[in-house]
mmCIF file of C-alpha atoms in Angstrom:
data_model
loop_
_atom_site.group_PDB
_atom_site.id
_atom_site.type_symbol
_atom_site.label_atom_id
_atom_site.label_comp_id
_atom_site.label_asym_id
_atom_site.label_seq_id
_atom_site.Cartn_x
_atom_site.Cartn_y
_atom_site.Cartn_z
ATOM 1 C CA MET A 1 -6.723 -10.202 -5.777
ATOM 2 C CA THR A 2 -8.617 -6.928 -5.644
ATOM 3 C CA HIS A 3 -9.003 -5.053 -8.931
ATOM 4 C CA ARG A 4 -7.322 -1.655 -8.993
ATOM 5 C CA PRO A 5 -7.480 1.218 -11.475
ATOM 6 C CA ALA A 6 -4.629 1.214 -14.002
ATOM 7 C CA ALA A 7 -4.299 4.987 -14.207
ATOM 8 C CA SER A 8 -4.199 7.943 -11.883
ATOM 9 C CA SER A 9 -6.914 10.595 -11.837
ATOM 10 C CA GLU A 10 -4.913 12.627 -14.370
ATOM 11 C CA GLY A 11 -5.172 9.744 -16.834
ATOM 12 C CA ARG A 12 -1.470 8.911 -17.056
ATOM 13 C CA VAL A 13 -0.513 5.259 -16.774
ATOM 14 C CA ILE A 14 1.822 4.352 -13.919
ATOM 15 C CA ALA A 15 3.727 1.073 -13.984
ATOM 16 C CA PHE A 16 3.016 -0.999 -10.887
ATOM 17 C CA PRO A 17 6.134 -2.853 -9.689
ATOM 18 C CA SER A 18 5.947 -6.561 -10.535
ATOM 19 C CA GLY A 19 6.784 -7.543 -6.948
ATOM 20 C CA THR A 20 3.207 -6.727 -5.945
ATOM 21 C CA GLY A 21 1.519 -9.249 -8.208
ATOM 22 C CA THR A 22 -0.374 -12.402 -7.364
ATOM 23 C CA ALA A 23 2.767 -14.488 -6.875
ATOM 24 C CA ASN A 24 4.110 -12.004 -4.316
ATOM 25 C CA ILE A 25 0.765 -11.882 -2.499
ATOM 26 C CA GLU A 26 0.676 -15.694 -2.320
ATOM 27 C CA ARG A 27 4.325 -15.813 -1.177
ATOM 28 C CA CYS A 28 3.683 -13.332 1.614
ATOM 29 C CA ALA A 29 0.561 -15.199 2.731
ATOM 30 C CA ARG A 30 2.517 -18.485 2.838
ATOM 31 C CA GLU A 31 5.289 -16.891 4.871
ATOM 32 C CA LEU A 32 2.841 -15.289 7.284
ATOM 33 C CA GLY A 33 1.024 -18.608 7.607
ATOM 34 C CA ARG A 34 4.175 -20.363 8.788
ATOM 35 C CA ARG A 35 5.606 -17.562 10.972
ATOM 36 C CA HIS A 36 4.354 -16.537 14.398
ATOM 37 C CA GLY A 37 4.696 -13.676 16.853
ATOM 38 C CA ALA A 38 7.558 -11.234 16.475
ATOM 39 C CA ASP A 39 8.980 -13.139 13.501
ATOM 40 C CA ALA A 40 5.711 -12.704 11.554
ATOM 41 C CA LEU A 41 5.458 -9.051 12.539
ATOM 42 C CA GLU A 42 9.023 -8.264 11.454
ATOM 43 C CA PHE A 43 8.519 -10.087 8.142
ATOM 44 C CA TRP A 44 5.276 -8.214 7.491
ATOM 45 C CA LYS A 45 6.757 -4.811 8.310
ATOM 46 C CA ALA A 46 9.744 -5.503 6.046
ATOM 47 C CA GLU A 47 7.514 -6.572 3.135
ATOM 48 C CA CYS A 48 5.287 -3.500 3.425
ATOM 49 C CA ARG A 49 8.335 -1.232 3.700
ATOM 50 C CA ARG A 50 9.910 -2.910 0.655
ATOM 51 C CA LEU A 51 6.744 -2.327 -1.364
ATOM 52 C CA ALA A 52 6.526 1.311 -0.260
ATOM 53 C CA ASP A 53 10.173 1.858 -1.200
ATOM 54 C CA GLN A 54 9.599 0.304 -4.648
ATOM 55 C CA LEU A 55 6.586 2.512 -5.277
ATOM 56 C CA LEU A 56 8.350 5.678 -4.129
ATOM 57 C CA ALA A 57 11.355 4.827 -6.327
ATOM 58 C CA ALA A 58 8.953 4.445 -9.269
ATOM 59 C CA GLY A 59 7.820 8.037 -8.687
ATOM 60 C CA ILE A 60 4.404 7.302 -7.228
ATOM 61 C CA PRO A 61 3.175 10.068 -4.877
ATOM 62 C CA GLU A 62 3.362 9.252 -1.167
ATOM 63 C CA SER A 63 -0.424 9.507 -0.733
ATOM 64 C CA ASP A 64 -0.896 6.877 -3.463
ATOM 65 C CA VAL A 65 1.838 4.713 -1.939
ATOM 66 C CA ARG A 66 -0.058 4.544 1.352
ATOM 67 C CA GLN A 67 -3.234 3.467 -0.435
ATOM 68 C CA ARG A 68 -1.446 0.831 -2.520
ATOM 69 C CA VAL A 69 0.273 -0.626 0.537
ATOM 70 C CA MET A 70 -3.140 -0.846 2.210
ATOM 71 C CA TRP A 71 -4.519 -2.661 -0.862
ATOM 72 C CA PHE A 72 -1.550 -5.042 -0.736
ATOM 73 C CA GLN A 73 -2.192 -5.732 2.951
ATOM 74 C CA GLU A 74 -5.853 -6.406 2.186
ATOM 75 C CA ASP A 75 -4.953 -8.757 -0.679
ATOM 76 C CA VAL A 76 -2.520 -10.730 1.507
ATOM 77 C CA GLN A 77 -5.099 -11.010 4.298
ATOM 78 C CA ASN A 78 -7.689 -12.248 1.776
ATOM 79 C CA GLU A 79 -5.202 -14.840 0.511
ATOM 80 C CA LEU A 80 -4.562 -16.008 4.088
ATOM 81 C CA VAL A 81 -8.296 -16.508 4.615
ATOM 82 C CA LEU A 82 -8.681 -18.376 1.311
ATOM 83 C CA SER A 83 -5.748 -20.681 2.001
ATOM 84 C CA HIS A 84 -7.101 -21.407 5.501
ATOM 85 C CA GLN A 85 -10.517 -22.244 4.007
ATOM 86 C CA LYS A 86 -8.923 -24.527 1.406
ATOM 87 C CA ARG A 87 -7.013 -26.408 4.121
ATOM 88 C CA ALA A 88 -10.173 -26.743 6.219
ATOM 89 C CA VAL A 89 -12.135 -28.183 3.277
ATOM 90 C CA ALA A 90 -9.299 -30.558 2.342
ATOM 91 C CA SER A 91 -9.067 -31.908 5.890
ATOM 92 C CA SER A 92 -12.807 -32.481 6.279
#
């Protein structure tokens, strides 16, 4: 998982919703790994929307929400690559 700053530029600490942690990243990567086509796309859109809604409800500014959703997407993609590499090594 990519390391992110714990505070905003003003120095106040903002709680990051627990649904965006490592377990959620791994869960999303597993789901995306087993889904295909429109099903995968709909799942992915729903997960990103859910995260954005959680962040907005926590009072995080919309500009920060966009960045955090992008970080989440990057983390899930990295997890997909890692899990694919692990499967390739295990099968060789």
